[in-house]
PDB file of C-alpha atoms in Angstrom:
ATOM      1  CA  ASP A   1     -68.163 -10.592 -25.689  1.00 63.00           C
ATOM      2  CA  ALA A   2     -66.127  -8.463 -23.164  1.00 65.00           C
ATOM      3  CA  LYS A   3     -62.419  -8.809 -23.898  1.00 84.00           C
ATOM      4  CA  THR A   4     -59.510  -8.097 -21.606  1.00 91.00           C
ATOM      5  CA  THR A   5     -55.821  -8.461 -22.012  1.00 92.00           C
ATOM      6  CA  GLN A   6     -53.379  -9.543 -19.379  1.00 95.00           C
ATOM      7  CA  PRO A   7     -49.852 -10.743 -19.276  1.00 96.00           C
ATOM      8  CA  ASN A   8     -49.617 -14.446 -19.152  1.00 95.00           C
ATOM      9  CA  SER A   9     -47.435 -14.638 -16.027  1.00 97.00           C
ATOM     10  CA  MET A  10     -45.630 -12.525 -13.462  1.00 97.00           C
ATOM     11  CA  GLU A  11     -43.252 -13.089 -10.713  1.00 96.00           C
ATOM     12  CA  SER A  12     -42.809 -11.257  -7.218  1.00 95.00           C
ATOM     13  CA  ASN A  13     -40.721 -11.607  -4.382  1.00 96.00           C
ATOM     14  CA  GLU A  14     -42.439 -12.353  -1.109  1.00 96.00           C
ATOM     15  CA  GLU A  15     -43.364  -9.133   0.933  1.00 95.00           C
ATOM     16  CA  GLU A  16     -42.937  -6.996  -2.074  1.00 95.00           C
ATOM     17  CA  PRO A  17     -45.780  -5.097  -3.845  1.00 95.00           C
ATOM     18  CA  VAL A  18     -47.204  -6.470  -7.040  1.00 97.00           C
ATOM     19  CA  HIS A  19     -48.875  -4.600  -9.720  1.00 97.00           C
ATOM     20  CA  LEU A  20     -51.013  -6.646 -12.189  1.00 97.00           C
ATOM     21  CA  PRO A  21     -52.009  -4.831 -15.268  1.00 96.00           C
ATOM     22  CA  CYS A  22     -55.099  -5.315 -17.467  1.00 95.00           C
ATOM     23  CA  ASN A  23     -56.288  -3.600 -20.679  1.00 94.00           C
ATOM     24  CA  HIS A  24     -60.019  -3.407 -21.416  1.00 90.00           C
ATOM     25  CA  SER A  25     -60.124  -0.927 -24.206  1.00 88.00           C
ATOM     26  CA  THR A  26     -63.747  -1.837 -25.275  1.00 85.00           C
ATOM     27  CA  ILE A  27     -65.381  -1.109 -21.776  1.00 85.00           C
ATOM     28  CA  SER A  28     -68.308   1.054 -21.643  1.00 82.00           C
ATOM     29  CA  GLY A  29     -69.145   3.804 -19.185  1.00 81.00           C
ATOM     30  CA  THR A  30     -71.378   1.702 -17.094  1.00 82.00           C
ATOM     31  CA  ASP A  31     -69.447  -1.633 -16.936  1.00 85.00           C
ATOM     32  CA  TYR A  32     -67.772  -2.352 -13.600  1.00 87.00           C
ATOM     33  CA  ILE A  33     -64.217  -3.971 -13.696  1.00 90.00           C
ATOM     34  CA  HIS A  34     -63.887  -7.057 -11.567  1.00 92.00           C
ATOM     35  CA  TRP A  35     -60.855  -8.839 -10.343  1.00 95.00           C
ATOM     36  CA  TYR A  36     -60.922 -12.493  -9.278  1.00 96.00           C
ATOM     37  CA  ARG A  37     -58.246 -15.043  -8.537  1.00 97.00           C
ATOM     38  CA  GLN A  38     -58.075 -18.649  -8.738  1.00 95.00           C
ATOM     39  CA  LEU A  39     -55.809 -20.642  -6.230  1.00 93.00           C
ATOM     40  CA  PRO A  40     -54.940 -24.081  -7.411  1.00 87.00           C
ATOM     41  CA  SER A  41     -57.743 -26.613  -7.384  1.00 86.00           C
ATOM     42  CA  GLN A  42     -60.242 -24.005  -6.113  1.00 91.00           C
ATOM     43  CA  GLY A  43     -63.124 -21.897  -7.588  1.00 93.00           C
ATOM     44  CA  PRO A  44     -62.437 -18.334  -8.503  1.00 95.00           C
ATOM     45  CA  GLU A  45     -62.506 -16.012  -5.649  1.00 95.00           C
ATOM     46  CA  TYR A  46     -63.618 -12.379  -5.709  1.00 93.00           C
ATOM     47  CA  VAL A  47     -60.849  -9.846  -5.081  1.00 95.00           C
ATOM     48  CA  ILE A  48     -62.085  -6.322  -5.812  1.00 95.00           C
ATOM     49  CA  HIS A  49     -64.302  -4.377  -8.206  1.00 92.00           C
ATOM     50  CA  GLY A  50     -64.611  -0.757  -9.268  1.00 90.00           C
ATOM     51  CA  LEU A  51     -66.336   1.675 -11.687  1.00 89.00           C
ATOM     52  CA  THR A  52     -64.106   4.837 -11.986  1.00 88.00           C
ATOM     53  CA  SER A  53     -62.583   5.567  -8.666  1.00 85.00           C
ATOM     54  CA  ASN A  54     -59.638   3.789  -7.165  1.00 90.00           C
ATOM     55  CA  VAL A  55     -60.724   1.155  -4.672  1.00 93.00           C
ATOM     56  CA  ASN A  56     -59.233  -0.399  -1.608  1.00 93.00           C
ATOM     57  CA  ASN A  57     -60.104  -3.327   0.469  1.00 92.00           C
ATOM     58  CA  ARG A  58     -58.488  -5.714   2.863  1.00 89.00           C
ATOM     59  CA  MET A  59     -57.132  -7.756   0.044  1.00 88.00           C
ATOM     60  CA  ALA A  60     -55.898  -5.324  -2.474  1.00 95.00           C
ATOM     61  CA  SER A  61     -56.196  -1.973  -4.307  1.00 96.00           C
ATOM     62  CA  LEU A  62     -57.669  -1.320  -7.663  1.00 97.00           C
ATOM     63  CA  ALA A  63     -56.295   1.562  -9.814  1.00 96.00           C
ATOM     64  CA  ILE A  64     -58.506   2.528 -12.707  1.00 94.00           C
ATOM     65  CA  ALA A  65     -57.112   4.711 -15.499  1.00 93.00           C
ATOM     66  CA  GLU A  66     -58.955   7.986 -16.195  1.00 92.00           C
ATOM     67  CA  ASP A  67     -60.067   6.697 -19.540  1.00 91.00           C
ATOM     68  CA  ARG A  68     -61.066   3.376 -17.927  1.00 90.00           C
ATOM     69  CA  LYS A  69     -59.369   1.429 -20.747  1.00 91.00           C
ATOM     70  CA  SER A  70     -57.018  -0.176 -18.252  1.00 93.00           C
ATOM     71  CA  SER A  71     -56.741  -0.959 -14.595  1.00 95.00           C
ATOM     72  CA  THR A  72     -54.128  -2.221 -12.188  1.00 97.00           C
ATOM     73  CA  LEU A  73     -54.633  -4.676  -9.388  1.00 97.00           C
ATOM     74  CA  ILE A  74     -52.190  -3.904  -6.512  1.00 97.00           C
ATOM     75  CA  LEU A  75     -51.225  -6.434  -3.925  1.00 96.00           C
ATOM     76  CA  HIS A  76     -49.280  -4.351  -1.308  1.00 94.00           C
ATOM     77  CA  ARG A  77     -47.250  -7.158   0.200  1.00 94.00           C
ATOM     78  CA  ALA A  78     -47.276 -10.333  -1.686  1.00 95.00           C
ATOM     79  CA  THR A  79     -47.383 -13.627   0.284  1.00 95.00           C
ATOM     80  CA  LEU A  80     -46.903 -17.213  -0.845  1.00 95.00           C
ATOM     81  CA  ARG A  81     -50.653 -17.636  -0.443  1.00 94.00           C
ATOM     82  CA  ASP A  82     -51.214 -15.002  -3.111  1.00 96.00           C
ATOM     83  CA  ALA A  83     -49.693 -17.335  -5.819  1.00 96.00           C
ATOM     84  CA  ALA A  84     -52.739 -17.833  -8.063  1.00 96.00           C
ATOM     85  CA  VAL A  85     -54.153 -16.895 -11.491  1.00 97.00           C
ATOM     86  CA  TYR A  86     -55.576 -13.468 -11.389  1.00 97.00           C
ATOM     87  CA  TYR A  87     -58.433 -12.645 -13.755  1.00 96.00           C
ATOM     88  CA  CYS A  88     -59.581  -9.136 -14.817  1.00 94.00           C
ATOM     89  CA  ILE A  89     -63.243  -9.283 -15.969  1.00 91.00           C
ATOM     90  CA  TYR A  90     -65.967  -7.042 -17.107  1.00 83.00           C
ATOM     91  CA  SER A  91     -69.488  -7.910 -18.200  1.00 75.00           C
ATOM     92  CA  THR A  92     -71.140  -5.777 -20.752  1.00 71.00           C
ATOM     93  CA  SER A  93     -74.235  -4.093 -19.739  1.00 67.00           C
ATOM     94  CA  GLY A  94     -77.378  -6.177 -20.053  1.00 69.00           C
ATOM     95  CA  THR A  95     -75.462  -9.492 -19.658  1.00 75.00           C
ATOM     96  CA  TYR A  96     -74.930 -11.363 -16.541  1.00 77.00           C
ATOM     97  CA  LYS A  97     -72.026 -13.483 -17.585  1.00 84.00           C
ATOM     98  CA  TYR A  98     -68.330 -13.256 -16.872  1.00 88.00           C
ATOM     99  CA  ILE A  99     -66.032 -13.867 -19.727  1.00 86.00           C
ATOM    100  CA  PHE A 100     -62.722 -15.216 -18.225  1.00 89.00           C
ATOM    101  CA  GLY A 101     -59.586 -14.869 -20.230  1.00 86.00           C
ATOM    102  CA  THR A 102     -56.392 -16.778 -19.547  1.00 88.00           C
ATOM    103  CA  GLY A 103     -55.560 -14.432 -16.755  1.00 94.00           C
ATOM    104  CA  THR A 104     -52.073 -13.673 -15.214  1.00 97.00           C
ATOM    105  CA  ARG A 105     -50.341 -16.596 -13.263  1.00 97.00           C
ATOM    106  CA  LEU A 106     -48.600 -14.976 -10.397  1.00 97.00           C
ATOM    107  CA  LYS A 107     -45.612 -16.611  -8.871  1.00 97.00           C
ATOM    108  CA  VAL A 108     -44.466 -15.439  -5.481  1.00 97.00           C
ATOM    109  CA  LEU A 109     -40.764 -16.309  -4.615  1.00 95.00           C
ATOM    110  CA  ALA A 110     -39.760 -16.908  -1.002  1.00 92.00           C
TER     111      ALA A 110
ATOM    112  CA  GLU B   1     -69.031 -15.772   6.311  1.00 80.00           C
ATOM    113  CA  PRO B   2     -71.823 -17.111   3.903  1.00 85.00           C
ATOM    114  CA  GLU B   3     -70.484 -19.322   1.250  1.00 93.00           C
ATOM    115  CA  VAL B   4     -71.760 -21.249  -1.875  1.00 96.00           C
ATOM    116  CA  THR B   5     -71.557 -24.994  -1.424  1.00 96.00           C
ATOM    117  CA  GLN B   6     -71.544 -27.711  -4.095  1.00 97.00           C
ATOM    118  CA  THR B   7     -72.103 -31.470  -3.869  1.00 96.00           C
ATOM    119  CA  PRO B   8     -70.668 -33.860  -4.808  1.00 97.00           C
ATOM    120  CA  SER B   9     -67.016 -32.760  -4.774  1.00 96.00           C
ATOM    121  CA  HIS B  10     -66.236 -35.468  -7.395  1.00 97.00           C
ATOM    122  CA  GLN B  11     -68.591 -37.383  -9.643  1.00 97.00           C
ATOM    123  CA  VAL B  12     -67.471 -40.276 -11.772  1.00 98.00           C
ATOM    124  CA  THR B  13     -69.993 -41.447 -14.335  1.00 97.00           C
ATOM    125  CA  GLN B  14     -70.151 -43.687 -17.489  1.00 97.00           C
ATOM    126  CA  MET B  15     -70.627 -41.961 -20.851  1.00 97.00           C
ATOM    127  CA  GLY B  16     -74.458 -41.651 -21.627  1.00 97.00           C
ATOM    128  CA  GLN B  17     -75.508 -41.414 -18.017  1.00 98.00           C
ATOM    129  CA  GLU B  18     -77.337 -38.513 -16.512  1.00 98.00           C
ATOM    130  CA  VAL B  19     -75.791 -36.634 -13.763  1.00 98.00           C
ATOM    131  CA  ILE B  20     -77.156 -33.871 -11.563  1.00 97.00           C
ATOM    132  CA  LEU B  21     -74.759 -31.400  -9.933  1.00 98.00           C
ATOM    133  CA  ARG B  22     -76.045 -29.576  -6.818  1.00 97.00           C
ATOM    134  CA  CYS B  23     -75.361 -26.157  -5.491  1.00 97.00           C
ATOM    135  CA  VAL B  24     -76.630 -24.132  -2.455  1.00 97.00           C
ATOM    136  CA  PRO B  25     -76.254 -20.525  -3.216  1.00 96.00           C
ATOM    137  CA  ILE B  26     -75.808 -17.815  -0.540  1.00 95.00           C
ATOM    138  CA  SER B  27     -79.238 -17.494   1.083  1.00 92.00           C
ATOM    139  CA  ASN B  28     -80.067 -13.858   0.098  1.00 90.00           C
ATOM    140  CA  HIS B  29     -78.788 -14.105  -3.466  1.00 94.00           C
ATOM    141  CA  LEU B  30     -81.138 -13.986  -6.305  1.00 92.00           C
ATOM    142  CA  TYR B  31     -78.918 -14.593  -9.274  1.00 94.00           C
ATOM    143  CA  PHE B  32     -77.220 -17.912 -10.038  1.00 96.00           C
ATOM    144  CA  TYR B  33     -74.845 -19.240 -12.530  1.00 96.00           C
ATOM    145  CA  TRP B  34     -72.948 -22.221 -13.770  1.00 97.00           C
ATOM    146  CA  TYR B  35     -69.490 -22.181 -15.109  1.00 97.00           C
ATOM    147  CA  ARG B  36     -67.257 -24.908 -16.206  1.00 97.00           C
ATOM    148  CA  GLN B  37     -63.550 -25.369 -16.514  1.00 96.00           C
ATOM    149  CA  ILE B  38     -61.887 -28.131 -18.578  1.00 96.00           C
ATOM    150  CA  LEU B  39     -58.564 -29.176 -17.137  1.00 93.00           C
ATOM    151  CA  GLY B  40     -55.920 -26.711 -18.133  1.00 89.00           C
ATOM    152  CA  GLN B  41     -58.395 -24.264 -19.786  1.00 91.00           C
ATOM    153  CA  LYS B  42     -60.277 -21.219 -19.053  1.00 90.00           C
ATOM    154  CA  VAL B  43     -63.337 -20.923 -16.890  1.00 93.00           C
ATOM    155  CA  GLU B  44     -66.205 -20.872 -19.281  1.00 94.00           C
ATOM    156  CA  PHE B  45     -69.796 -19.500 -18.778  1.00 94.00           C
ATOM    157  CA  LEU B  46     -72.711 -21.843 -19.096  1.00 96.00           C
ATOM    158  CA  VAL B  47     -75.876 -20.262 -17.888  1.00 96.00           C
ATOM    159  CA  SER B  48     -77.387 -17.605 -15.674  1.00 94.00           C
ATOM    160  CA  PHE B  49     -80.646 -18.049 -13.738  1.00 94.00           C
ATOM    161  CA  TYR B  50     -83.042 -15.570 -12.231  1.00 93.00           C
ATOM    162  CA  ASN B  51     -86.555 -15.645 -11.125  1.00 90.00           C
ATOM    163  CA  ASN B  52     -86.948 -19.224 -11.982  1.00 89.00           C
ATOM    164  CA  GLU B  53     -85.870 -18.779 -15.580  1.00 92.00           C
ATOM    165  CA  ILE B  54     -82.730 -18.814 -17.581  1.00 94.00           C
ATOM    166  CA  SER B  55     -81.544 -15.204 -18.223  1.00 92.00           C
ATOM    167  CA  GLU B  56     -78.701 -16.093 -20.542  1.00 92.00           C
ATOM    168  CA  LYS B  57     -76.875 -19.114 -21.824  1.00 93.00           C
ATOM    169  CA  SER B  58     -73.818 -19.942 -23.886  1.00 93.00           C
ATOM    170  CA  GLU B  59     -73.373 -21.989 -26.982  1.00 94.00           C
ATOM    171  CA  ILE B  60     -72.035 -24.883 -24.709  1.00 95.00           C
ATOM    172  CA  PHE B  61     -75.360 -25.061 -22.872  1.00 96.00           C
ATOM    173  CA  ASP B  62     -77.208 -27.184 -25.366  1.00 94.00           C
ATOM    174  CA  ASP B  63     -80.327 -29.426 -25.101  1.00 95.00           C
ATOM    175  CA  GLN B  64     -78.361 -31.846 -22.987  1.00 96.00           C
ATOM    176  CA  PHE B  65     -78.134 -29.305 -20.168  1.00 97.00           C
ATOM    177  CA  SER B  66     -80.856 -28.113 -17.939  1.00 97.00           C
ATOM    178  CA  VAL B  67     -81.000 -26.025 -14.705  1.00 96.00           C
ATOM    179  CA  GLU B  68     -83.519 -25.970 -11.950  1.00 94.00           C
ATOM    180  CA  ARG B  69     -84.194 -24.510  -8.634  1.00 91.00           C
ATOM    181  CA  PRO B  70     -86.239 -27.339  -7.023  1.00 86.00           C
ATOM    182  CA  ASP B  71     -86.757 -25.585  -3.724  1.00 86.00           C
ATOM    183  CA  GLY B  72     -85.761 -22.305  -2.014  1.00 78.00           C
ATOM    184  CA  SER B  73     -82.189 -23.413  -1.399  1.00 86.00           C
ATOM    185  CA  ASN B  74     -80.822 -25.634  -4.076  1.00 93.00           C
ATOM    186  CA  PHE B  75     -79.807 -24.931  -7.744  1.00 95.00           C
ATOM    187  CA  THR B  76     -79.041 -27.801  -9.856  1.00 97.00           C
ATOM    188  CA  LEU B  77     -77.311 -28.584 -13.181  1.00 98.00           C
ATOM    189  CA  LYS B  78     -78.430 -31.591 -14.969  1.00 98.00           C
ATOM    190  CA  ILE B  79     -76.620 -33.219 -17.914  1.00 97.00           C
ATOM    191  CA  ARG B  80     -78.917 -35.706 -19.558  1.00 96.00           C
ATOM    192  CA  SER B  81     -76.523 -37.947 -21.446  1.00 95.00           C
ATOM    193  CA  THR B  82     -72.965 -37.198 -20.545  1.00 97.00           C
ATOM    194  CA  LYS B  83     -70.162 -37.330 -23.164  1.00 96.00           C
ATOM    195  CA  LEU B  84     -66.426 -37.756 -22.563  1.00 97.00           C
ATOM    196  CA  GLU B  85     -65.918 -33.985 -23.293  1.00 96.00           C
ATOM    197  CA  ASP B  86     -68.197 -33.053 -20.465  1.00 97.00           C
ATOM    198  CA  SER B  87     -65.442 -34.012 -18.083  1.00 98.00           C
ATOM    199  CA  ALA B  88     -64.479 -30.764 -16.324  1.00 97.00           C
ATOM    200  CA  MET B  89     -64.808 -28.852 -13.017  1.00 97.00           C
ATOM    201  CA  TYR B  90     -68.159 -27.316 -12.736  1.00 98.00           C
ATOM    202  CA  PHE B  91     -68.590 -24.172 -10.605  1.00 98.00           C
ATOM    203  CA  CYS B  92     -71.759 -22.686  -9.223  1.00 98.00           C
ATOM    204  CA  ALA B  93     -71.815 -19.038  -8.346  1.00 97.00           C
ATOM    205  CA  SER B  94     -74.411 -16.628  -6.998  1.00 96.00           C
ATOM    206  CA  SER B  95     -74.898 -12.822  -6.526  1.00 93.00           C
ATOM    207  CA  GLU B  96     -77.326 -10.382  -5.064  1.00 92.00           C
ATOM    208  CA  SER B  97     -77.854  -8.558  -8.351  1.00 87.00           C
ATOM    209  CA  PRO B  98     -76.181  -8.854 -11.894  1.00 83.00           C
ATOM    210  CA  TYR B  99     -73.987  -5.924 -10.933  1.00 80.00           C
ATOM    211  CA  ASN B 100     -72.735  -7.346  -7.711  1.00 84.00           C
ATOM    212  CA  GLU B 101     -69.872  -9.633  -7.439  1.00 88.00           C
ATOM    213  CA  GLN B 102     -70.393 -13.325  -7.988  1.00 92.00           C
ATOM    214  CA  PHE B 103     -69.419 -15.713  -5.304  1.00 95.00           C
ATOM    215  CA  PHE B 104     -68.120 -19.143  -6.562  1.00 96.00           C
ATOM    216  CA  GLY B 105     -68.431 -22.536  -5.034  1.00 96.00           C
ATOM    217  CA  PRO B 106     -65.515 -24.954  -4.646  1.00 96.00           C
ATOM    218  CA  GLY B 107     -66.709 -26.854  -7.693  1.00 97.00           C
ATOM    219  CA  THR B 108     -67.602 -30.308  -8.632  1.00 98.00           C
ATOM    220  CA  ARG B 109     -65.129 -32.447 -10.598  1.00 97.00           C
ATOM    221  CA  LEU B 110     -67.149 -34.488 -13.162  1.00 98.00           C
ATOM    222  CA  THR B 111     -65.263 -37.412 -14.730  1.00 98.00           C
ATOM    223  CA  VAL B 112     -66.923 -39.161 -17.694  1.00 98.00           C
ATOM    224  CA  LEU B 113     -65.608 -42.631 -18.502  1.00 97.00           C
TER     225      LEU B 113
END
């Protein structure tokens, strides 16, 4: 099963950027990297995904290492509403399932 | 913005009873999934479904579980004889293709007494 490694928790001050790291050393060349977050008492919410190039959308940016063995989710200005558990996921080619790890619990301080 | 919906939001049942959890995926999506999350634990994959058949299932998805797309809009998860350990949040998800992002519903909280 696809395995990722993330820090258990991180803290950020409101309005400051947050860099959430993820290691995925067993990823293959065709596996997309997906980031989801789960707010309290809600279902996982899609944040961003990418393959090789860095990606930006209205929620965040995704920086992917050149060797693709790690990536970083960047929230440019954290708000209190960004407090959630962030999951880095990839599904190995030929499977449809997401394997969720324990994720990183982000705490945003006012 | 289209979204995945799930009903009921909370289901309470007695051990040994059958339950059916319902999901309405996003209308143009073709791939459907069920996941569960026991309180305080990780989100776990149960099953994926495409073209009216199961594509993949986990070890959790034993003979007590079944999935069905009874019509063009609903996607259901049935647990035949519930156990205490089936108490969890059950999330439905859908995607356009297996390579696109999965969109999750808000979940059904199942409580087995």
